[in-house]
Amino acid sequence: MSSTAPHHVRLGDNLDVLPELDGPFDLIYLDPPYNTGGRVVTAYDDARDDWSAFMAARLAQLPRLLATTGIVIASIDDREIHHLRLLLDEYLGADNFVGTVVWDGSTINSAHLLSVSHDYLVIYAADLAALQASGTRWRQERPDAEMVLAAAADAWSTAGGDRAEAQKRFRAWLAPRRATLPRGLTEYDRIDGRGRLYRVSDPGAPSVQKGRSFRPLAHPVTGQVCPVPKRGWRMNDASMDRMLAAGMIEFGSDHTTQPKLKRLLADNATAVPRSVFRQEREGARHLASIPGAGEFPFPKDADVLARWFDTVTVPDARILDPFLGSGTTIEVAMRLNATDGGTRHVTGIALDEGGTVEDVLAPRLDHCEQVYGDQVSLSREEAAAPTVAA
Ligand SMILES: C[S@@+](CC[C@H](N)C(=O)[O-])C[C@H]1O[C@@H](n2cnc3c(N)ncnc32)[C@H](O)[C@@H]1O
């Protein structure tokens, strides 16, 4: 159980509640009504006469609440993304636009001309230049890396630790998948004497630099020295010693070939996230599995939010969700806290529309408290009648 302060849910119109909040928040997640005009959503009022005005009044409050290193992620679809971008450019600054992520999930609405299956995560930083200057690097698990590593581990164990046999088995598994897996993954097709999946890379320094090692290496079988790259090795003598000790240098069959560097997939299983990903939408199915929770139209997918929240924030992040809906954001924070011992804390604002709080949000949060151990406090704002107009 993590020791985070209780997550806090404020009931009411976020227009009334936002001015009462104190920041700074490290992440503000926005999942506003998509304004489908009731074509898709029926349980809460998804339509706004003037969506931009409705949103502008709320987005105007974000800069005050966002930490200087903060991030805003907004879910939206094609209907309002262009308006949302203009509004976020206005309130957060066009220079702070990080990018638009396209989530290709299951079909949302079918039509005779185009079956729409995607929506977006629009990402802004409070100060993109400062974020970049700080050396921050976002990383995510490379899609399929886990599956490839598991196949290599399986080949290693079924081959009883015989390196050549394990490599043969692994390559037999890989062969029919080479065409569909990314090349960056299929390059990892060698298994070493410790069962590690790796590829080899050029050991030579790209340019002549002080400190690079030029030391000749003796071949482990013939004892004779191997060729040294023209501009020296990529590393200095001390790093070369560490790599030799860790078995990260691959020698050829004799001293006539230049040794190569080994790159382990296990060390490279993450990468900078890509702007398009495909993942089936599981939000509704997941919500239906929670005891006592009623239906809610298009709850966000907890796995997807968990991946992006984890990517852009630290484990003690303060998170604000002004459109809490069925409470996915709180479940995600609890789940991440339980996984990594973090102390993420969510403040959510929920409009009690159509019985959502009693029928969906409260039972879901009760369930999550029991499963993950974090606590939630829920307070009703006297002044905040559930008005939905801007
Ligand atoms: C797209 S849904 C959010 C879904 C949520 N992310 C989830 O996974 O359950 C939009 C939500 O915003 C709520 N909402 C609409 N206007 C609001 C307002 N003025 N203040 C607070 N919430 C509002 C709606 O009731 C609805 O629950």
Short mmCIF file of C-alpha atoms and ligand atoms in Angstrom, two decimals:
data_model
loop_
_atom_site.label_atom_id
_atom_site.label_comp_id
_atom_site.label_asym_id
_atom_site.label_seq_id
_atom_site.Cartn_x
_atom_site.Cartn_y
_atom_site.Cartn_z
CA MET A 1 0.00 0.00 0.00
CA SER A 2 1.37 3.43 -0.91
CA SER A 3 1.32 6.34 1.53
CA THR A 4 -0.26 8.88 -0.78
CA ALA A 5 -2.68 11.49 0.62
CA PRO A 6 -6.27 10.69 -0.29
CA HIS A 7 -7.18 11.45 -3.89
CA HIS A 8 -9.75 14.18 -3.87
CA VAL A 9 -12.99 14.41 -5.85
CA ARG A 10 -14.85 17.70 -5.95
CA LEU A 11 -18.42 17.49 -7.18
CA GLY A 12 -19.71 20.33 -9.28
CA ASP A 13 -19.18 22.29 -12.45
CA ASN A 14 -15.45 22.62 -13.10
CA LEU A 15 -16.04 26.27 -14.00
CA ASP A 16 -16.92 26.87 -10.35
CA VAL A 17 -14.41 24.48 -8.81
CA LEU A 18 -11.25 25.30 -10.79
CA PRO A 19 -10.85 28.81 -9.31
CA GLU A 20 -10.93 27.29 -5.84
CA LEU A 21 -8.04 24.91 -6.48
CA ASP A 22 -4.40 25.49 -5.70
CA GLY A 23 -1.72 24.18 -8.00
CA PRO A 24 0.76 23.44 -9.08
CA PHE A 25 -0.22 20.29 -10.95
CA ASP A 26 2.39 18.27 -12.82
CA LEU A 27 -0.20 16.83 -15.18
CA ILE A 28 -3.61 18.12 -16.20
CA TYR A 29 -5.59 15.51 -18.07
CA LEU A 30 -8.57 16.83 -20.03
CA ASP A 31 -11.27 14.56 -21.38
CA PRO A 32 -14.07 16.99 -22.16
CA PRO A 33 -17.35 16.20 -23.89
CA TYR A 34 -16.43 15.58 -27.53
CA ASN A 35 -19.51 17.50 -28.71
CA THR A 36 -20.81 14.66 -30.84
CA GLY A 37 -24.25 16.22 -30.43
CA GLY A 38 -25.78 13.13 -28.90
CA ARG A 39 -24.99 11.02 -31.97
CA VAL A 40 -22.73 8.83 -29.88
CA VAL A 41 -23.15 9.69 -26.21
CA THR A 42 -26.51 9.67 -24.46
CA ALA A 43 -25.87 9.27 -20.73
CA TYR A 44 -24.31 12.70 -20.21
CA ASP A 45 -24.79 15.88 -22.15
CA ASP A 46 -22.12 15.62 -24.80
CA ALA A 47 -23.33 18.57 -26.90
CA ARG A 48 -22.47 22.23 -26.39
CA ASP A 49 -24.02 25.07 -28.40
CA ASP A 50 -20.72 26.86 -28.36
CA TRP A 51 -18.09 24.27 -27.53
CA SER A 52 -15.18 26.68 -27.92
CA ALA A 53 -16.71 29.18 -25.49
CA PHE A 54 -17.48 26.38 -23.03
CA MET A 55 -13.88 25.17 -23.18
CA ALA A 56 -12.26 28.62 -23.31
CA ALA A 57 -13.72 29.58 -19.94
CA ARG A 58 -12.19 26.44 -18.41
CA LEU A 59 -8.86 26.33 -20.26
CA ALA A 60 -8.19 29.95 -19.31
CA GLN A 61 -7.71 28.69 -15.76
CA LEU A 62 -5.06 26.10 -16.59
CA PRO A 63 -1.90 28.25 -16.72
CA ARG A 64 -2.38 29.30 -13.09
CA LEU A 65 -2.70 25.66 -12.03
CA LEU A 66 0.10 24.12 -14.08
CA ALA A 67 3.59 23.56 -12.66
CA THR A 68 6.43 25.17 -14.61
CA THR A 69 7.49 21.66 -15.63
CA GLY A 70 3.85 20.56 -16.08
CA ILE A 71 2.19 18.76 -18.97
CA VAL A 72 -1.34 18.93 -20.35
CA ILE A 73 -2.81 15.93 -22.16
CA ALA A 74 -6.23 16.33 -23.78
CA SER A 75 -8.35 13.58 -25.30
CA ILE A 76 -10.43 14.67 -28.27
CA ASP A 77 -11.64 13.51 -31.67
CA ASP A 78 -11.92 14.99 -35.16
CA ARG A 79 -14.98 17.03 -34.43
CA GLU A 80 -13.32 19.56 -32.12
CA ILE A 81 -9.58 18.97 -32.35
CA HIS A 82 -8.98 22.05 -34.49
CA HIS A 83 -10.83 24.27 -32.01
CA LEU A 84 -9.06 22.66 -29.07
CA ARG A 85 -5.65 23.24 -30.67
CA LEU A 86 -6.42 26.92 -31.21
CA LEU A 87 -7.60 27.30 -27.63
CA LEU A 88 -4.59 25.50 -26.17
CA ASP A 89 -2.29 27.56 -28.40
CA GLU A 90 -3.93 30.64 -26.97
CA TYR A 91 -3.84 29.68 -23.30
CA LEU A 92 -0.68 27.59 -23.10
CA GLY A 93 1.27 29.06 -26.03
CA ALA A 94 1.73 27.61 -29.51
CA ASP A 95 5.45 27.14 -28.75
CA ASN A 96 4.54 24.70 -26.02
CA PHE A 97 2.75 22.24 -28.31
CA VAL A 98 4.51 18.89 -27.93
CA GLY A 99 2.48 16.88 -30.43
CA THR A 100 -0.68 15.01 -31.28
CA VAL A 101 -0.85 11.31 -30.61
CA VAL A 102 -3.26 9.24 -32.68
CA TRP A 103 -4.86 6.33 -30.88
CA ASP A 104 -6.21 3.81 -33.33
CA GLY A 105 -8.63 1.64 -31.37
CA SER A 106 -11.77 -0.23 -32.23
CA THR A 107 -14.38 1.46 -34.41
CA ILE A 108 -16.10 4.35 -32.67
CA ASN A 109 -18.68 5.17 -35.29
CA SER A 110 -19.42 3.57 -38.62
CA ALA A 111 -20.63 5.40 -41.65
CA HIS A 112 -21.01 4.52 -45.29
CA LEU A 113 -17.93 6.45 -46.27
CA LEU A 114 -15.46 6.17 -43.40
CA SER A 115 -15.34 4.02 -40.34
CA VAL A 116 -13.69 6.15 -37.69
CA SER A 117 -11.46 4.22 -35.32
CA HIS A 118 -9.12 6.85 -33.93
CA ASP A 119 -9.07 9.73 -31.54
CA TYR A 120 -6.29 11.92 -30.22
CA LEU A 121 -4.17 12.80 -27.26
CA VAL A 122 -3.08 16.41 -27.70
CA ILE A 123 -0.01 17.19 -25.60
CA TYR A 124 1.31 20.56 -24.44
CA ALA A 125 4.04 21.47 -21.98
CA ALA A 126 3.89 24.46 -19.65
CA ASP A 127 7.33 25.38 -21.00
CA LEU A 128 8.56 23.15 -23.80
CA ALA A 129 11.91 24.90 -24.21
CA ALA A 130 12.70 24.41 -20.51
CA LEU A 131 11.55 20.79 -20.65
CA GLN A 132 13.88 20.11 -23.57
CA ALA A 133 16.75 22.01 -21.96
CA SER A 134 16.35 19.93 -18.79
CA GLY A 135 17.34 16.83 -20.78
CA THR A 136 14.01 15.12 -20.07
CA ARG A 137 13.55 12.06 -22.26
CA TRP A 138 10.20 10.33 -22.54
CA ARG A 139 10.42 6.57 -22.89
CA GLN A 140 7.87 3.83 -23.42
CA GLU A 141 8.09 0.08 -23.72
CA ARG A 142 8.76 -0.74 -27.36
CA PRO A 143 5.68 -2.47 -28.71
CA ASP A 144 6.30 -6.24 -28.93
CA ALA A 145 9.68 -6.11 -27.16
CA GLU A 146 8.25 -8.03 -24.23
CA MET A 147 6.90 -10.76 -26.52
CA VAL A 148 10.27 -11.09 -28.30
CA LEU A 149 12.18 -11.27 -25.01
CA ALA A 150 9.77 -13.94 -23.75
CA ALA A 151 10.31 -16.00 -26.92
CA ALA A 152 14.09 -15.79 -26.45
CA ALA A 153 13.79 -16.82 -22.79
CA ASP A 154 11.64 -19.75 -23.82
CA ALA A 155 14.16 -20.82 -26.50
CA TRP A 156 16.96 -20.60 -23.92
CA SER A 157 15.18 -22.74 -21.35
CA THR A 158 13.88 -25.37 -23.78
CA ALA A 159 17.40 -25.65 -25.27
CA GLY A 160 18.71 -26.40 -21.78
CA GLY A 161 21.22 -23.55 -21.93
CA ASP A 162 22.79 -24.72 -25.23
CA ARG A 163 23.57 -21.44 -26.98
CA ALA A 164 23.54 -22.67 -30.59
CA GLU A 165 20.36 -24.65 -30.07
CA ALA A 166 18.62 -21.73 -28.30
CA GLN A 167 19.54 -19.40 -31.17
CA LYS A 168 18.26 -21.91 -33.72
CA ARG A 169 14.95 -22.24 -31.87
CA PHE A 170 14.57 -18.51 -31.44
CA ARG A 171 15.26 -17.82 -35.13
CA ALA A 172 12.69 -20.46 -36.09
CA TRP A 173 10.16 -18.56 -33.95
CA LEU A 174 11.23 -15.24 -35.45
CA ALA A 175 11.30 -16.23 -39.14
CA PRO A 176 7.55 -16.03 -39.85
CA ARG A 177 7.30 -12.81 -37.81
CA ARG A 178 10.13 -10.87 -39.44
CA ALA A 179 7.83 -9.24 -41.97
CA THR A 180 5.41 -7.89 -39.37
CA LEU A 181 7.65 -6.96 -36.44
CA PRO A 182 9.56 -3.65 -36.60
CA ARG A 183 13.09 -4.04 -38.00
CA GLY A 184 14.49 -2.37 -34.90
CA LEU A 185 13.35 -5.47 -33.00
CA THR A 186 14.11 -8.25 -35.48
CA GLU A 187 17.75 -7.14 -35.57
CA TYR A 188 17.98 -8.72 -32.14
CA ASP A 189 18.32 -12.33 -33.27
CA ARG A 190 21.39 -13.65 -31.45
CA ILE A 191 21.45 -15.39 -28.09
CA ASP A 192 24.67 -15.33 -26.11
CA GLY A 193 26.17 -17.85 -23.68
CA ARG A 194 24.18 -16.31 -20.81
CA GLY A 195 20.84 -16.58 -22.65
CA ARG A 196 20.70 -12.85 -23.46
CA LEU A 197 19.08 -11.71 -26.73
CA TYR A 198 21.29 -9.22 -28.56
CA ARG A 199 22.40 -7.64 -31.82
CA VAL A 200 25.90 -6.51 -32.70
CA SER A 201 26.91 -2.95 -33.52
CA ASP A 202 29.91 -1.09 -34.89
CA PRO A 203 32.59 -0.76 -32.19
CA GLY A 204 34.45 2.10 -33.91
CA ALA A 205 34.42 5.71 -32.67
CA PRO A 206 32.56 7.96 -35.19
CA SER A 207 35.31 10.61 -34.96
CA VAL A 208 38.74 10.93 -33.41
CA GLN A 209 38.25 12.07 -29.83
CA LYS A 210 40.51 12.37 -26.84
CA GLY A 211 40.16 9.52 -24.37
CA ARG A 212 38.97 6.89 -26.84
CA SER A 213 40.62 3.54 -26.38
CA PHE A 214 43.04 2.38 -29.08
CA ARG A 215 44.05 -0.68 -27.08
CA PRO A 216 44.34 -3.89 -29.12
CA LEU A 217 42.25 -6.77 -27.76
CA ALA A 218 43.61 -10.32 -27.63
CA HIS A 219 41.36 -12.97 -29.15
CA PRO A 220 40.16 -15.29 -26.35
CA VAL A 221 41.01 -18.49 -28.32
CA THR A 222 44.04 -17.69 -30.49
CA GLY A 223 45.54 -15.19 -28.03
CA GLN A 224 46.57 -12.93 -30.91
CA VAL A 225 45.50 -9.30 -31.21
CA CYS A 226 42.42 -8.34 -33.25
CA PRO A 227 42.21 -5.29 -35.56
CA VAL A 228 41.52 -1.95 -33.83
CA PRO A 229 39.01 0.45 -35.53
CA LYS A 230 40.70 3.27 -37.50
CA ARG A 231 39.51 6.03 -35.10
CA GLY A 232 39.75 3.87 -32.01
CA TRP A 233 37.00 2.16 -30.01
CA ARG A 234 33.77 3.96 -29.13
CA MET A 235 34.69 3.99 -25.45
CA ASN A 236 37.66 4.74 -23.22
CA ASP A 237 39.87 2.07 -21.64
CA ALA A 238 37.85 1.84 -18.41
CA SER A 239 34.53 1.38 -20.25
CA MET A 240 36.15 -1.21 -22.50
CA ASP A 241 37.29 -3.13 -19.40
CA ARG A 242 33.74 -3.03 -18.01
CA MET A 243 32.29 -4.25 -21.30
CA LEU A 244 34.80 -7.09 -21.52
CA ALA A 245 34.00 -8.16 -17.95
CA ALA A 246 30.25 -8.05 -18.66
CA GLY A 247 30.67 -10.22 -21.76
CA MET A 248 29.48 -7.36 -23.99
CA ILE A 249 32.22 -7.70 -26.63
CA GLU A 250 31.66 -10.28 -29.37
CA PHE A 251 34.82 -11.79 -30.88
CA GLY A 252 34.89 -13.43 -34.30
CA SER A 253 35.98 -17.03 -34.86
CA ASP A 254 39.61 -15.90 -34.79
CA HIS A 255 41.74 -12.74 -34.42
CA THR A 256 41.38 -11.65 -38.07
CA THR A 257 37.95 -10.09 -37.56
CA GLN A 258 37.31 -6.96 -35.57
CA PRO A 259 35.35 -7.54 -32.34
CA LYS A 260 31.84 -6.07 -32.21
CA LEU A 261 29.76 -4.49 -29.43
CA LYS A 262 26.75 -6.38 -28.13
CA ARG A 263 23.48 -4.52 -27.60
CA LEU A 264 21.01 -6.35 -25.38
CA LEU A 265 17.31 -6.02 -26.17
CA ALA A 266 16.62 -6.09 -22.43
CA ASP A 267 18.59 -2.82 -22.13
CA ASN A 268 16.88 -1.30 -25.15
CA ALA A 269 13.29 -2.39 -24.58
CA THR A 270 12.12 1.20 -24.28
CA ALA A 271 12.11 3.94 -26.90
CA VAL A 272 10.85 7.48 -27.38
CA PRO A 273 7.07 7.05 -27.81
CA ARG A 274 5.67 7.11 -31.32
CA SER A 275 2.88 9.47 -32.28
CA VAL A 276 0.58 6.70 -33.53
CA PHE A 277 -0.38 3.59 -31.67
CA ARG A 278 -2.94 0.87 -32.10
CA GLN A 279 -4.72 -0.61 -29.12
CA GLU A 280 -8.21 -2.02 -28.76
CA ARG A 281 -10.47 0.10 -26.56
CA GLU A 282 -11.05 -1.78 -23.33
CA GLY A 283 -12.49 1.01 -21.17
CA ALA A 284 -16.13 -0.12 -21.30
CA ARG A 285 -15.31 -3.80 -20.85
CA HIS A 286 -13.09 -2.97 -17.88
CA LEU A 287 -15.74 -0.78 -16.25
CA ALA A 288 -18.31 -3.54 -16.68
CA SER A 289 -16.03 -5.88 -14.72
CA ILE A 290 -16.07 -3.60 -11.66
CA PRO A 291 -18.65 -4.82 -9.11
CA GLY A 292 -21.55 -2.39 -8.72
CA ALA A 293 -20.40 0.08 -11.38
CA GLY A 294 -23.11 1.06 -13.84
CA GLU A 295 -22.64 1.92 -17.48
CA PHE A 296 -20.84 5.01 -18.68
CA PRO A 297 -20.36 5.98 -22.32
CA PHE A 298 -16.77 5.68 -23.49
CA PRO A 299 -14.81 5.59 -20.26
CA LYS A 300 -11.17 6.04 -21.15
CA ASP A 301 -8.92 3.03 -21.34
CA ALA A 302 -6.94 2.63 -18.11
CA ASP A 303 -3.98 0.91 -19.80
CA VAL A 304 -3.59 3.69 -22.34
CA LEU A 305 -3.80 6.44 -19.72
CA ALA A 306 -1.44 4.55 -17.42
CA ARG A 307 1.16 4.34 -20.18
CA TRP A 308 0.98 8.04 -21.02
CA PHE A 309 0.74 9.28 -17.43
CA ASP A 310 3.75 7.15 -16.59
CA THR A 311 5.62 8.48 -19.62
CA VAL A 312 5.17 12.18 -18.91
CA THR A 313 5.24 12.40 -15.12
CA VAL A 314 7.24 11.34 -12.12
CA PRO A 315 5.86 8.91 -9.50
CA ASP A 316 4.95 11.68 -7.05
CA ALA A 317 3.04 13.70 -9.65
CA ARG A 318 0.07 15.86 -8.73
CA ILE A 319 -2.60 15.25 -11.34
CA LEU A 320 -5.73 17.28 -12.09
CA ASP A 321 -8.68 15.91 -14.05
CA PRO A 322 -11.44 18.53 -14.45
CA PHE A 323 -13.70 16.11 -16.41
CA LEU A 324 -13.40 13.07 -14.16
CA GLY A 325 -16.50 11.25 -15.48
CA SER A 326 -16.36 7.61 -14.37
CA GLY A 327 -13.04 8.10 -12.55
CA THR A 328 -10.53 6.40 -14.86
CA THR A 329 -7.80 8.89 -13.94
CA ILE A 330 -8.01 8.02 -10.24
CA GLU A 331 -7.92 4.29 -10.95
CA VAL A 332 -4.87 4.80 -13.17
CA ALA A 333 -2.98 6.77 -10.52
CA MET A 334 -3.80 4.15 -7.90
CA ARG A 335 -2.69 1.36 -10.18
CA LEU A 336 0.60 3.07 -11.00
CA ASN A 337 1.20 3.82 -7.30
CA ALA A 338 0.60 0.18 -6.44
CA THR A 339 3.00 -0.91 -9.19
CA ASP A 340 5.96 1.36 -8.48
CA GLY A 341 5.37 2.56 -4.91
CA GLY A 342 4.71 6.10 -6.17
CA THR A 343 2.62 8.74 -4.44
CA ARG A 344 0.70 10.22 -7.38
CA HIS A 345 -2.20 12.27 -6.20
CA VAL A 346 -5.31 13.09 -8.23
CA THR A 347 -7.73 15.95 -7.82
CA GLY A 348 -10.79 15.25 -9.94
CA ILE A 349 -13.88 17.33 -10.68
CA ALA A 350 -17.06 15.40 -11.39
CA LEU A 351 -20.31 16.87 -12.59
CA ASP A 352 -23.11 14.79 -11.17
CA GLU A 353 -24.90 14.34 -14.48
CA GLY A 354 -27.39 11.54 -15.03
CA GLY A 355 -26.58 9.80 -11.75
CA THR A 356 -22.97 9.15 -12.79
CA VAL A 357 -21.53 9.86 -9.35
CA GLU A 358 -23.76 7.45 -7.45
CA ASP A 359 -24.08 4.79 -10.13
CA VAL A 360 -20.58 4.69 -11.55
CA LEU A 361 -17.95 6.88 -9.91
CA ALA A 362 -18.61 6.02 -6.25
CA PRO A 363 -18.76 2.21 -6.73
CA ARG A 364 -15.66 2.34 -8.92
CA LEU A 365 -13.67 4.34 -6.39
CA ASP A 366 -14.82 2.04 -3.53
CA HIS A 367 -13.63 -0.94 -5.52
CA CYS A 368 -10.29 0.70 -6.35
CA GLU A 369 -9.71 1.63 -2.70
CA GLN A 370 -10.06 -2.03 -1.80
CA VAL A 371 -7.86 -3.29 -4.62
CA TYR A 372 -5.06 -0.73 -4.54
CA GLY A 373 -5.16 0.66 -1.02
CA ASP A 374 -5.10 4.40 -1.87
CA GLN A 375 -7.96 6.38 -0.30
CA VAL A 376 -10.34 8.87 -1.92
CA SER A 377 -12.22 11.76 -0.34
CA LEU A 378 -15.29 13.08 -2.05
CA SER A 379 -16.75 16.49 -1.32
CA ARG A 380 -19.85 18.15 -2.68
CA GLU A 381 -19.62 21.86 -3.39
CA GLU A 382 -22.60 23.67 -1.90
CA ALA A 383 -22.36 26.50 -4.37
CA ALA A 384 -21.71 24.43 -7.43
CA ALA A 385 -25.01 23.48 -8.95
CA PRO A 386 -24.49 21.21 -11.95
CA THR A 387 -24.83 23.77 -14.69
CA VAL A 388 -23.44 22.66 -18.00
CA ALA A 389 -23.59 25.90 -19.95
CA ALA A 390 -20.41 27.89 -20.46
C1 LIG B 1 -15.63 12.34 -22.10
S1 LIG B 1 -16.31 12.24 -20.51
C2 LIG B 1 -14.92 11.91 -19.48
C3 LIG B 1 -14.70 10.45 -19.30
C4 LIG B 1 -13.65 10.11 -18.30
N1 LIG B 1 -12.33 10.48 -18.74
C5 LIG B 1 -13.70 8.62 -17.99
O1 LIG B 1 -12.78 7.89 -18.36
O2 LIG B 1 -14.67 8.21 -17.43
C6 LIG B 1 -16.69 13.89 -20.13
C7 LIG B 1 -17.20 14.07 -18.73
O3 LIG B 1 -17.17 15.46 -18.41
C8 LIG B 1 -18.30 15.72 -17.62
N2 LIG B 1 -18.56 17.19 -17.68
C9 LIG B 1 -19.21 17.88 -18.62
N3 LIG B 1 -19.26 19.18 -18.30
C10 LIG B 1 -18.61 19.31 -17.12
C11 LIG B 1 -18.36 20.40 -16.26
N4 LIG B 1 -18.76 21.63 -16.59
N5 LIG B 1 -17.68 20.18 -15.12
C12 LIG B 1 -17.27 18.93 -14.77
N6 LIG B 1 -17.49 17.85 -15.56
C13 LIG B 1 -18.16 18.04 -16.71
C14 LIG B 1 -19.41 14.88 -18.21
O4 LIG B 1 -20.44 14.68 -17.27
C15 LIG B 1 -18.63 13.60 -18.51
O5 LIG B 1 -18.67 12.76 -17.39
#
